[in-house]
Short mmCIF file of C-alpha atoms in Angstrom, two decimals:
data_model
loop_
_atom_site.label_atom_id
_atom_site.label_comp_id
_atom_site.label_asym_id
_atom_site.label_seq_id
_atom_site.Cartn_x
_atom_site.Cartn_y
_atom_site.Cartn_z
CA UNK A 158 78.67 104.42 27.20
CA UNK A 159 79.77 104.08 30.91
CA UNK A 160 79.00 101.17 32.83
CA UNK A 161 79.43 100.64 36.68
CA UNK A 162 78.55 97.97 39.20
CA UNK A 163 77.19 99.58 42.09
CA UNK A 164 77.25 96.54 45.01
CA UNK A 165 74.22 97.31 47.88
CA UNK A 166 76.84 96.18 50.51
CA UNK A 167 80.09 97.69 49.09
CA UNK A 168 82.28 97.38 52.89
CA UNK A 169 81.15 93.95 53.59
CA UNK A 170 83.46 90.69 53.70
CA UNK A 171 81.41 87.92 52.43
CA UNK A 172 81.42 84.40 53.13
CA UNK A 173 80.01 80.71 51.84
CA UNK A 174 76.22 80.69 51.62
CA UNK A 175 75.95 84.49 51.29
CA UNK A 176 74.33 86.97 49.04
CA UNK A 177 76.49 89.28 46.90
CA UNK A 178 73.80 91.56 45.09
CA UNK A 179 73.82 95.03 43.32
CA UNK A 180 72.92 96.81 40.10
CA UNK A 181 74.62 97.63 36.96
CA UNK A 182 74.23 101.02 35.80
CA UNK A 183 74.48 102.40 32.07
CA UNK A 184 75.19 105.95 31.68
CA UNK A 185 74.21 106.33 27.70
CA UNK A 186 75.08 110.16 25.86
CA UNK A 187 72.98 108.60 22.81
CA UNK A 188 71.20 105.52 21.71
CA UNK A 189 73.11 102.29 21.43
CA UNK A 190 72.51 99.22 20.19
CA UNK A 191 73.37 95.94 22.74
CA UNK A 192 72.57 92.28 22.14
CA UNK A 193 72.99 91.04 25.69
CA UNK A 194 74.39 92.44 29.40
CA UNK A 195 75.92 89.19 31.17
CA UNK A 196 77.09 89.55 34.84
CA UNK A 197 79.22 87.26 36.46
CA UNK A 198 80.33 85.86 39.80
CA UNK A 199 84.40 85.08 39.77
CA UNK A 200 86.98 84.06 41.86
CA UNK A 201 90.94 83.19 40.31
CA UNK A 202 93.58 81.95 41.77
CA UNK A 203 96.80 82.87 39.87
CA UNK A 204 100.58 82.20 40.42
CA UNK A 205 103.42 83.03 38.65
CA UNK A 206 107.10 81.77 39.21
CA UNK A 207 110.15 83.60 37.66
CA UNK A 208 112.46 80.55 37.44
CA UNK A 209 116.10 80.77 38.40
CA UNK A 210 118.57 80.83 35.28
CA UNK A 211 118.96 76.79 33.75
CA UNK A 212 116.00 75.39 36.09
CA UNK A 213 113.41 75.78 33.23
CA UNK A 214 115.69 72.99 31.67
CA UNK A 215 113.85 70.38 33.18
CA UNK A 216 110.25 69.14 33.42
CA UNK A 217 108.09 66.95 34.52
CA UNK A 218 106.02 65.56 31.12
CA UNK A 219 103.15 64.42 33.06
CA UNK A 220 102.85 67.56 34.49
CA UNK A 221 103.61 70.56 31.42
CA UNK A 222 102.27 69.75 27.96
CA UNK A 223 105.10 70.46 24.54
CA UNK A 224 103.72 73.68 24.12
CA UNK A 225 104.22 74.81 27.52
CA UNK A 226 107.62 73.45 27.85
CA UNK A 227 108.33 75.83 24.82
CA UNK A 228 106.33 78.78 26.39
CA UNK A 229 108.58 78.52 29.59
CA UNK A 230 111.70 78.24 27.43
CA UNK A 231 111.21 81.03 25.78
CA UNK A 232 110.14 83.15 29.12
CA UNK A 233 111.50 81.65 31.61
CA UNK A 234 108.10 81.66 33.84
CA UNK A 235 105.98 79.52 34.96
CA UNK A 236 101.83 80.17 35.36
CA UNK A 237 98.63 78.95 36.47
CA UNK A 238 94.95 80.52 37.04
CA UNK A 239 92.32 79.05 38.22
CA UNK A 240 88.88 79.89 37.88
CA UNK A 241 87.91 78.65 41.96
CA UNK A 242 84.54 80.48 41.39
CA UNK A 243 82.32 81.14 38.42
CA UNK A 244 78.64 82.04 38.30
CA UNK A 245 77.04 83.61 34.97
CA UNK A 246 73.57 85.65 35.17
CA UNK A 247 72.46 87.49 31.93
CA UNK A 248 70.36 90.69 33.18
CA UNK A 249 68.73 91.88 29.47
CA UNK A 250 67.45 90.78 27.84
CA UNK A 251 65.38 89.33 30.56
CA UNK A 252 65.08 85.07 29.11
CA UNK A 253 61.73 84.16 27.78
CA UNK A 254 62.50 80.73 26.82
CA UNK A 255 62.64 81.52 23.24
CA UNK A 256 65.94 82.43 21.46
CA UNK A 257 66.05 84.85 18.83
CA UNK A 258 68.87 84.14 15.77
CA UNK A 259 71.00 87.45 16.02
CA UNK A 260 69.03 89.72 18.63
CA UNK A 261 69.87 93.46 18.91
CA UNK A 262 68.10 96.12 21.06
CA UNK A 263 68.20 99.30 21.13
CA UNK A 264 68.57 101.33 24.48
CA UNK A 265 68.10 105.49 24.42
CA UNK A 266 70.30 107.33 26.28
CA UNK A 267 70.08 108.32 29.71
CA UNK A 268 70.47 106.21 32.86
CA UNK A 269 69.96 101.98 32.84
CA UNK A 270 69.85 100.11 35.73
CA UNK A 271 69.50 96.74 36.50
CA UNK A 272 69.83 94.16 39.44
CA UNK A 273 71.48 90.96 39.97
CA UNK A 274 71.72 88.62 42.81
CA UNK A 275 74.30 85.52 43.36
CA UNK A 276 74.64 82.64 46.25
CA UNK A 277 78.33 82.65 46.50
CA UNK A 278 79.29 78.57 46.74
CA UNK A 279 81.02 76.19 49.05
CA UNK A 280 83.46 74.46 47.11
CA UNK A 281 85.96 76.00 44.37
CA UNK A 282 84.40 74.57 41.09
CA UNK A 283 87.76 74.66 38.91
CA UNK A 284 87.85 70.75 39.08
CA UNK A 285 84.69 70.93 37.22
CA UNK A 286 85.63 71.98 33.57
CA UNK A 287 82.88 73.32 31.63
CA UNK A 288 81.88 71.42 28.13
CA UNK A 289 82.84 73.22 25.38
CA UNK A 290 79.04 72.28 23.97
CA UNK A 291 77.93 74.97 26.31
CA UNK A 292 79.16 78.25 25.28
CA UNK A 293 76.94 81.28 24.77
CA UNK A 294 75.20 81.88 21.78
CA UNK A 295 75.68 85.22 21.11
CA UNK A 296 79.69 85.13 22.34
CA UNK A 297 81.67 82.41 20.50
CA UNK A 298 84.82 83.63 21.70
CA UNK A 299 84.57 82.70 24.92
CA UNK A 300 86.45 79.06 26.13
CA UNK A 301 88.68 77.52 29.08
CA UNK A 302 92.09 78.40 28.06
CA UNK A 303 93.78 74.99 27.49
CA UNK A 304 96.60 75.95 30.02
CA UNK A 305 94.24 74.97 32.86
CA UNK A 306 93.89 71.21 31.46
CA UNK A 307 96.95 70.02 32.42
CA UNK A 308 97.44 70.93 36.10
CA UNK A 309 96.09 69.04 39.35
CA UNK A 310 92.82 70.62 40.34
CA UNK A 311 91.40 69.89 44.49
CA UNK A 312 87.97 70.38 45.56
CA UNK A 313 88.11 72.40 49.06
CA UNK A 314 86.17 75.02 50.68
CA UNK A 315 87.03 78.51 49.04
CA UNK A 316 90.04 80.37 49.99
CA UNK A 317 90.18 83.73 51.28
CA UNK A 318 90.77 86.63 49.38
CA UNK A 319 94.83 86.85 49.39
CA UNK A 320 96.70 89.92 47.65
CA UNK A 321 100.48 90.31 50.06
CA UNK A 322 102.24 88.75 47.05
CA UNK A 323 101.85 90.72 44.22
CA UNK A 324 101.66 88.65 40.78
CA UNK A 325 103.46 86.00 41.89
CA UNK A 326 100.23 84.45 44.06
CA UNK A 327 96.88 85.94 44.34
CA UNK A 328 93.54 84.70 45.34
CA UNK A 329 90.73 87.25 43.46
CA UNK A 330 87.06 87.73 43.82
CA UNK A 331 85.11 90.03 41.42
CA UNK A 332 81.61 90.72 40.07
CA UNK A 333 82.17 91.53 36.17
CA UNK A 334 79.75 92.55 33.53
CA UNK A 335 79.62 92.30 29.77
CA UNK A 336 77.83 94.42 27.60
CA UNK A 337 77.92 92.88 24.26
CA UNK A 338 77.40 94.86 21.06
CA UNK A 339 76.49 92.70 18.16
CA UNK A 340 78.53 95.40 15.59
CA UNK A 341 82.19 93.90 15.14
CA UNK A 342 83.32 97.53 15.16
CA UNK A 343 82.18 98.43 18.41
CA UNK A 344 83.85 96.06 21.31
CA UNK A 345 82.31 94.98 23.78
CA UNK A 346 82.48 97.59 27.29
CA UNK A 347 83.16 95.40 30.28
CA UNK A 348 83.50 96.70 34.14
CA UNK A 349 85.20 94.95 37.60
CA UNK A 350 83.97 95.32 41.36
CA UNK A 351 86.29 93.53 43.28
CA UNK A 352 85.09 91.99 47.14
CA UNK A 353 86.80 90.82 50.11
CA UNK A 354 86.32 87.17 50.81
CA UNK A 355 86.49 85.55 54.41
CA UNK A 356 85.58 81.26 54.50
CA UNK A 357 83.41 80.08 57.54
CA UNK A 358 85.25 77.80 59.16
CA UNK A 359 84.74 73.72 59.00
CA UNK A 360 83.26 71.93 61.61
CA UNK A 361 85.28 70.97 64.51
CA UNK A 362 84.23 68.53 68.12
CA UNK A 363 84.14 70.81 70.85
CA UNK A 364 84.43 69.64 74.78
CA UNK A 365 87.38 67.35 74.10
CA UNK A 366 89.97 67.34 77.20
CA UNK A 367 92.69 65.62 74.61
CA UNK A 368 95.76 68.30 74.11
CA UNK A 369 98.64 68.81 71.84
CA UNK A 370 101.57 69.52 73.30
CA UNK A 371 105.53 69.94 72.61
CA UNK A 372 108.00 68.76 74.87
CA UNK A 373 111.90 70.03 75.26
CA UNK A 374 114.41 69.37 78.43
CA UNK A 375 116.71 71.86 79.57
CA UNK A 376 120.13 71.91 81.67
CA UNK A 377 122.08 74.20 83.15
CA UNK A 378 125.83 73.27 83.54
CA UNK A 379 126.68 72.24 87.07
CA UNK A 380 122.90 73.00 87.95
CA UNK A 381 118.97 72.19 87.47
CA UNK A 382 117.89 70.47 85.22
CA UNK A 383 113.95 69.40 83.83
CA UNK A 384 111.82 70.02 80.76
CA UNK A 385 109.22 72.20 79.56
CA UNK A 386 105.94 71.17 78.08
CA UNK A 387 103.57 73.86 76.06
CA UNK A 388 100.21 72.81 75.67
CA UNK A 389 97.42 73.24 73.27
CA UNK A 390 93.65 71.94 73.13
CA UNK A 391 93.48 69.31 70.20
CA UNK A 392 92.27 70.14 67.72
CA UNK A 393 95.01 73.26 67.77
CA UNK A 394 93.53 76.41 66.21
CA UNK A 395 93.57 79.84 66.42
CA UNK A 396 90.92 81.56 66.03
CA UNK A 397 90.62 85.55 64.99
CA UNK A 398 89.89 87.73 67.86
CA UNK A 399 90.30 85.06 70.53
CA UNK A 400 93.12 84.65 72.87
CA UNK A 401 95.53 81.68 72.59
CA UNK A 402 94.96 78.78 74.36
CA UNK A 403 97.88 77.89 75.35
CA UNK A 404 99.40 75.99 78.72
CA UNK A 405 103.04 76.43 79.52
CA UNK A 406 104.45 73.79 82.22
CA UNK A 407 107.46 72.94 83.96
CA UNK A 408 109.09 70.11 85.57
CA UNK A 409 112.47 69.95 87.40
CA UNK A 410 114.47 66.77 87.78
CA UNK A 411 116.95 65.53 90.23
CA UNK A 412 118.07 66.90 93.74
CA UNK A 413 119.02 70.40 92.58
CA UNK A 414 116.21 72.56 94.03
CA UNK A 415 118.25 75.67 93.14
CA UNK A 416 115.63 78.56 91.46
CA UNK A 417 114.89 78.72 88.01
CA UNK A 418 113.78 82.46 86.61
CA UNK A 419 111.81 82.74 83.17
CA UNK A 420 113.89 85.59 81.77
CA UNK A 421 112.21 86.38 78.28
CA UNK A 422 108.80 85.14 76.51
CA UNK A 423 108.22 85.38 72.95
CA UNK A 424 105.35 83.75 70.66
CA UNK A 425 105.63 83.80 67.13
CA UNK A 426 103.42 82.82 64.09
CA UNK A 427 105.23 81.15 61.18
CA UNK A 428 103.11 81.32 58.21
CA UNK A 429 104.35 79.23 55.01
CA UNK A 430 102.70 79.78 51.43
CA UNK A 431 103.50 77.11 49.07
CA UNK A 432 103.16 78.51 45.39
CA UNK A 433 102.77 76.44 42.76
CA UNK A 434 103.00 77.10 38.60
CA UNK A 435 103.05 74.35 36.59
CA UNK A 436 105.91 71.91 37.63
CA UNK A 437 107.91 74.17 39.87
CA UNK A 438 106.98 75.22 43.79
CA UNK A 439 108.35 77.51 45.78
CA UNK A 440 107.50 78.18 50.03
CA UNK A 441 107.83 81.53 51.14
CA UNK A 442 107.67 81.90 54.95
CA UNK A 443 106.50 85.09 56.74
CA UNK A 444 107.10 84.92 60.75
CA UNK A 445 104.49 87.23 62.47
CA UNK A 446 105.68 88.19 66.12
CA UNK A 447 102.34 87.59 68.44
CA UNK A 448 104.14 88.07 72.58
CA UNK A 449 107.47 89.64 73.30
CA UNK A 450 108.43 89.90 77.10
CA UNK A 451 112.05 91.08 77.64
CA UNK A 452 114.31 91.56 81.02
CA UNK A 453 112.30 89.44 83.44
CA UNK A 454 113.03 87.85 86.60
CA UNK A 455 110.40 85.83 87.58
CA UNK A 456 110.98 82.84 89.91
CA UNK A 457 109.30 79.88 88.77
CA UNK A 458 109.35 77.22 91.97
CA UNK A 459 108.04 77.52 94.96
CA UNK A 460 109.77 75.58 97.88
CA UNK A 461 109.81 71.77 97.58
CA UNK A 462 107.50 72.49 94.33
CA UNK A 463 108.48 69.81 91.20
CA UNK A 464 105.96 71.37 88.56
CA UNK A 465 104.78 74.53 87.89
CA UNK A 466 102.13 76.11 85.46
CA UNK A 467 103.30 79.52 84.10
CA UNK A 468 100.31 81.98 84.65
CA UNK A 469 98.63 82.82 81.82
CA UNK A 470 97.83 86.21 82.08
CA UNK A 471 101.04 86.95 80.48
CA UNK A 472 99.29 86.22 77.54
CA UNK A 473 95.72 86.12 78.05
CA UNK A 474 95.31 90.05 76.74
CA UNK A 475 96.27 89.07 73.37
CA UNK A 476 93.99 88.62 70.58
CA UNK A 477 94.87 86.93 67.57
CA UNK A 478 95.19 88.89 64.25
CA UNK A 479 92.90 89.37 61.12
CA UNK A 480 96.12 89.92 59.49
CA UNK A 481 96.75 86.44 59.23
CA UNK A 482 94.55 85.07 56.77
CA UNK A 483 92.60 81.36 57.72
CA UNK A 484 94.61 78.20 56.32
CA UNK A 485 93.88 76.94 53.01
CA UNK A 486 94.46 75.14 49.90
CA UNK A 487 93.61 75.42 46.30
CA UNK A 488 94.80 73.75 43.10
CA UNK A 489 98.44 76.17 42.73
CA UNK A 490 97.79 77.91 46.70
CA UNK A 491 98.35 76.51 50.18
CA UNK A 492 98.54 78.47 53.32
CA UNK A 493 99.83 76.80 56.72
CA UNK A 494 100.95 78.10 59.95
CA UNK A 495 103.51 76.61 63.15
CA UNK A 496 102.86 78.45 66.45
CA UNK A 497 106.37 78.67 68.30
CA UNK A 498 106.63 79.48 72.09
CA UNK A 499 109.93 80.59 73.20
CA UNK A 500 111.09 80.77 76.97
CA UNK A 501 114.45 82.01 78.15
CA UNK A 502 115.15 80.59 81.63
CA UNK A 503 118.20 82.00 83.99
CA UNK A 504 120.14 80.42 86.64
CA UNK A 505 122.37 82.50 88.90
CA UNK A 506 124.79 79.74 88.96
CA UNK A 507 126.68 78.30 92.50
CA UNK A 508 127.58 80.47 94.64
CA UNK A 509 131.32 80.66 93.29
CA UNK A 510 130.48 81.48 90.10
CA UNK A 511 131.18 84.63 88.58
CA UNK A 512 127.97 85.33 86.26
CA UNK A 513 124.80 83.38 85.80
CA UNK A 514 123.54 80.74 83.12
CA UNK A 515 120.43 81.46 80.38
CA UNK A 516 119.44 78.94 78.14
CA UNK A 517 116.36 79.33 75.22
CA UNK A 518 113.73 76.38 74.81
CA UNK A 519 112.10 76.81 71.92
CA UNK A 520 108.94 74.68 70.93
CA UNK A 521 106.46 74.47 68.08
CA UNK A 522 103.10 73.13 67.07
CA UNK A 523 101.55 73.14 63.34
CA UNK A 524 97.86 74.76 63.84
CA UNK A 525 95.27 76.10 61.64
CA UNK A 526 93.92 79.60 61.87
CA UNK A 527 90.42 80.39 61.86
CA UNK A 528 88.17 83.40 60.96
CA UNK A 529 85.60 82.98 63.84
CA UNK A 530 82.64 82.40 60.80
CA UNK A 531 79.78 79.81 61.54
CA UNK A 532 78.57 77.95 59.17
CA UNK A 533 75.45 78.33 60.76
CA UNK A 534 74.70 82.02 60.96
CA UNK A 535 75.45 81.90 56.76
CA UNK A 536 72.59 79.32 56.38
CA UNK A 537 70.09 81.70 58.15
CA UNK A 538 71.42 84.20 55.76
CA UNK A 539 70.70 81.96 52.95
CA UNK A 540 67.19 81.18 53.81
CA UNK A 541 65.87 84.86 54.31
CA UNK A 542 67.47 85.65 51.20
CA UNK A 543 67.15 83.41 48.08
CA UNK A 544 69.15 84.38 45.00
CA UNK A 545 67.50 85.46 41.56
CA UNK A 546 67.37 82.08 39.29
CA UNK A 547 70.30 82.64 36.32
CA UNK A 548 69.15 83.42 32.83
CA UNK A 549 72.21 82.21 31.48
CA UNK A 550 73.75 78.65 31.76
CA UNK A 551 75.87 78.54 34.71
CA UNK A 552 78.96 76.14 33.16
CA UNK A 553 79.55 78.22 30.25
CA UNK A 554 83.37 78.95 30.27
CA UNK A 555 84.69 82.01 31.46
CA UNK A 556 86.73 84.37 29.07
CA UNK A 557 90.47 84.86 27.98
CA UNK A 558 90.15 88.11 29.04
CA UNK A 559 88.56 88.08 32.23
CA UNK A 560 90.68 90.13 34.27
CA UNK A 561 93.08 94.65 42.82
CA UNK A 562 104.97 97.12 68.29
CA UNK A 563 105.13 94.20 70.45
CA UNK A 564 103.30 94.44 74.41
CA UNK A 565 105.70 94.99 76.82
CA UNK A 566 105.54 93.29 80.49
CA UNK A 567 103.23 95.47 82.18
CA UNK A 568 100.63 95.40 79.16
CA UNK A 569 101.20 91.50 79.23
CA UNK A 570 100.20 91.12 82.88
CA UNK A 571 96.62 91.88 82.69
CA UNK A 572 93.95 90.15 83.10
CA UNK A 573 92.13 88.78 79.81
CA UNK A 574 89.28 86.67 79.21
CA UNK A 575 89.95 83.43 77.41
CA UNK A 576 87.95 81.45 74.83
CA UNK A 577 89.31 79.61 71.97
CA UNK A 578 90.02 75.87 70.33
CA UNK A 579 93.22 74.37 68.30
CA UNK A 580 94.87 72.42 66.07
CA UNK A 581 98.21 70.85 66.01
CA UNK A 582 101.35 68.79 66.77
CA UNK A 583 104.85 69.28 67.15
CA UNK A 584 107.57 69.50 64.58
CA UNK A 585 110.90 68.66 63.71
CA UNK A 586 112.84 67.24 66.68
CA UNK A 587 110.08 67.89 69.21
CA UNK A 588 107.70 65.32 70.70
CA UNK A 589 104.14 66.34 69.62
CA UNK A 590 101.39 64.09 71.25
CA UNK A 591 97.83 64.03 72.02
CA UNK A 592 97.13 63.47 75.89
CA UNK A 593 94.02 62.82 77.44
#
């Protein structure tokens, strides 16, 4: 027996409120005997933490139950998996509202096929354990494992498919199907499609002329002397395929109207992951460079001039990555992101000295990062296609064994369209505000 899911849209990146349909085929040599085909709709998040030599010594015992204590003891690991997304549709036998005790049927060989249809949700359902009073009848096996009980569980949209860590965090979505055999000599022949998962995004209040902004001074010795302000819409966000909405100003203080030059520019994208597994967390950061500009000399006042807005087409070409997956948070999982702009500013010092002055200013905001995915557009989608009804109760438990060169200045000078929102403040020792 060979069985294959065969998905009608196997390239597409799905989203809430969308339809994830296909067929499961059965390639049969000779006759078999089946008592049920079950497909299901999964997503798992997992994480796994090797802990450091002694730290498994101590626990929190309102977080990790005995047995687990003695499990990561022994290993020297800590887990978790959750089940963020579970949907259960049994294709044959088709239900007829009557059960039958122990119900075999026999299938010839040759080709099967048959088709299945699922809403995918909004919400990651792992908060919602199942009853154990609602199992299958004709797979007794199957239960929560009692790892799960234990750990915090959050209700939040559904996270985005996430596999740049390996084992130790993952974010999963699969269709799976379960041909059951009712002999206890035959086991059961399961099968795996895995799909790429993209969240819309949540609502947000356009038109607002509030901004986010960081704030740093600078100083040259002996010369100017002012501060720079980078600016962001509020809410601060950045959104795939759009190009950053960002303001860079600056202000000079005091009598010294000696010239300024921006030297370098450089915009980077610190993404942190927080991992959790049981009662120990680790944050690993990844910083993505967006903007490099080296060896400039541009002049930033004009005569008399006390402010100046950097011109944006130094950055307006730029459009944010896919790589960088949208922000978001499950029960063991959270992704955030800091936005840092980085100016280098030069001073050719008095005219007696013997080389000139440059200084970095560094500033950063926290955002979110968006996919660019309406809410909207998936409820259409919804409407003109309706899902098939399940056969099969949806809150039966899933089982044990459920188991894939920076621009350089002359690129960074055109001209680029602009269109975007954000999210943000400052952090650490700069002054993030909201101005009107």
């Amino acid at each position: 027996m060979a069985v294959q899911i065969q998905l009608d849209d196997p390239q597409r990146v799905y989203t809430n409120h969308e339809t994830i349909s296909g067929r499961i085929i059965l390639n049969l040599t000779h006759s078999e005997n089946v008592s049920a085909i079950v497909v299901k709709l999964e997503g798992e998040s997992k994480s796994l933490i090797e802990r450091e030599k002694g730290a498994f010594q101590q626990f929190n015992p309102s977080v990790v139950t005995a047995d687990q204590r003695a499990g990561f003891q022994r290993s020297g690991s800590a887990t978790e998996n959750h089940k963020i997304l579970y949907e259960v549709s049994q294709v044959f036998p088709i239900a007829t509202g009557e059960k039958a005790a122990d119900p075999v049927y026999t299938l010839r060989a040759g080709k099967h096929e048959y088709p299945f249809k699922f809403t995918i949700s909004h919400d990651n359902e792992c908060s919602h354990l199942p009853s154990q009073q609602k199992l299958p009848d004709h797979d007794p096996n199957t239960f929560w494992e009692a790892s799960q009980l234990p750990f915090r569980h959050v209700k939040r949209v559904l996270p985005p498919t996430l596999a740049s860590f390996g084992t130790e965090a993952s974010i999963r979505y699969y269709i799976k199907v379960t041909v059951h055999r009712p002999s206890r000599l035959r086991e059961n022949r399961r099968a795996e499609r895995p799909f790429r998962f993209v969240p819309f995004d949540p609502p947000i209040v356009l038109g607002s002329s509030k901004e986010v902004y960081a704030r740093r001074p600078y100083s040259f010795q002996g010369g100017p002397q002012g501060e720079v302000d980078a600016r962001l819409p509020s809410p601060a966000i950045l959104t795939w395929d759009k190009s950053i909405p960002l303001r860079i100003l600056l202000r000079r203080s005091g009598e010294n109207e000696e010239q300024v030059y921006l030297t370098f520019l450089q915009l980077r994208l610190f993404e942190f992951t927080e991992v959790r597994a049981s009662d120990v967390t680790r944050v690993r950061t990844h910083i993505r460079p967006l903007l490099g500009l080296e060896v400039l000399t541009i002049p930033l006042w004009s005569p008399l001039e006390k402010e100046t807005t950097l011109n944006s087409k130094l950055w307006d070409h730029l459009r944010f990555p896919h790589a960088a997956e949208p922000s978001f948070e499950t029960c063991n999982l959270r992704r955030s992101y800091d936005l840092e702009v980085g100016l280098g500013l030069g001073y050719t010092g008095p005219p007696n000295a013997r080389r000139g002055q440059t200084i970095f200013v560094p500033l950063r905001f926290q955002v979110q990062v968006f996919s660019g995915r309406d809410a909207a557009s998936s409820s259409r989608a919804v409407q003109s296609d309706e899902p098939l009804p399940p056969t099969y109760d949806p809150s039966s438990r899933p089982e044990n064994d459920a188991e894939d060169l920076l621009p350089g200045y002359e690129d960074a000078t055109r001209s680029g369209d602009v269109v975007v929102e954000s999210s943000g403040e400052a952090k650490g020792d700069l002054k993030g505000k909201i101005s009107e």
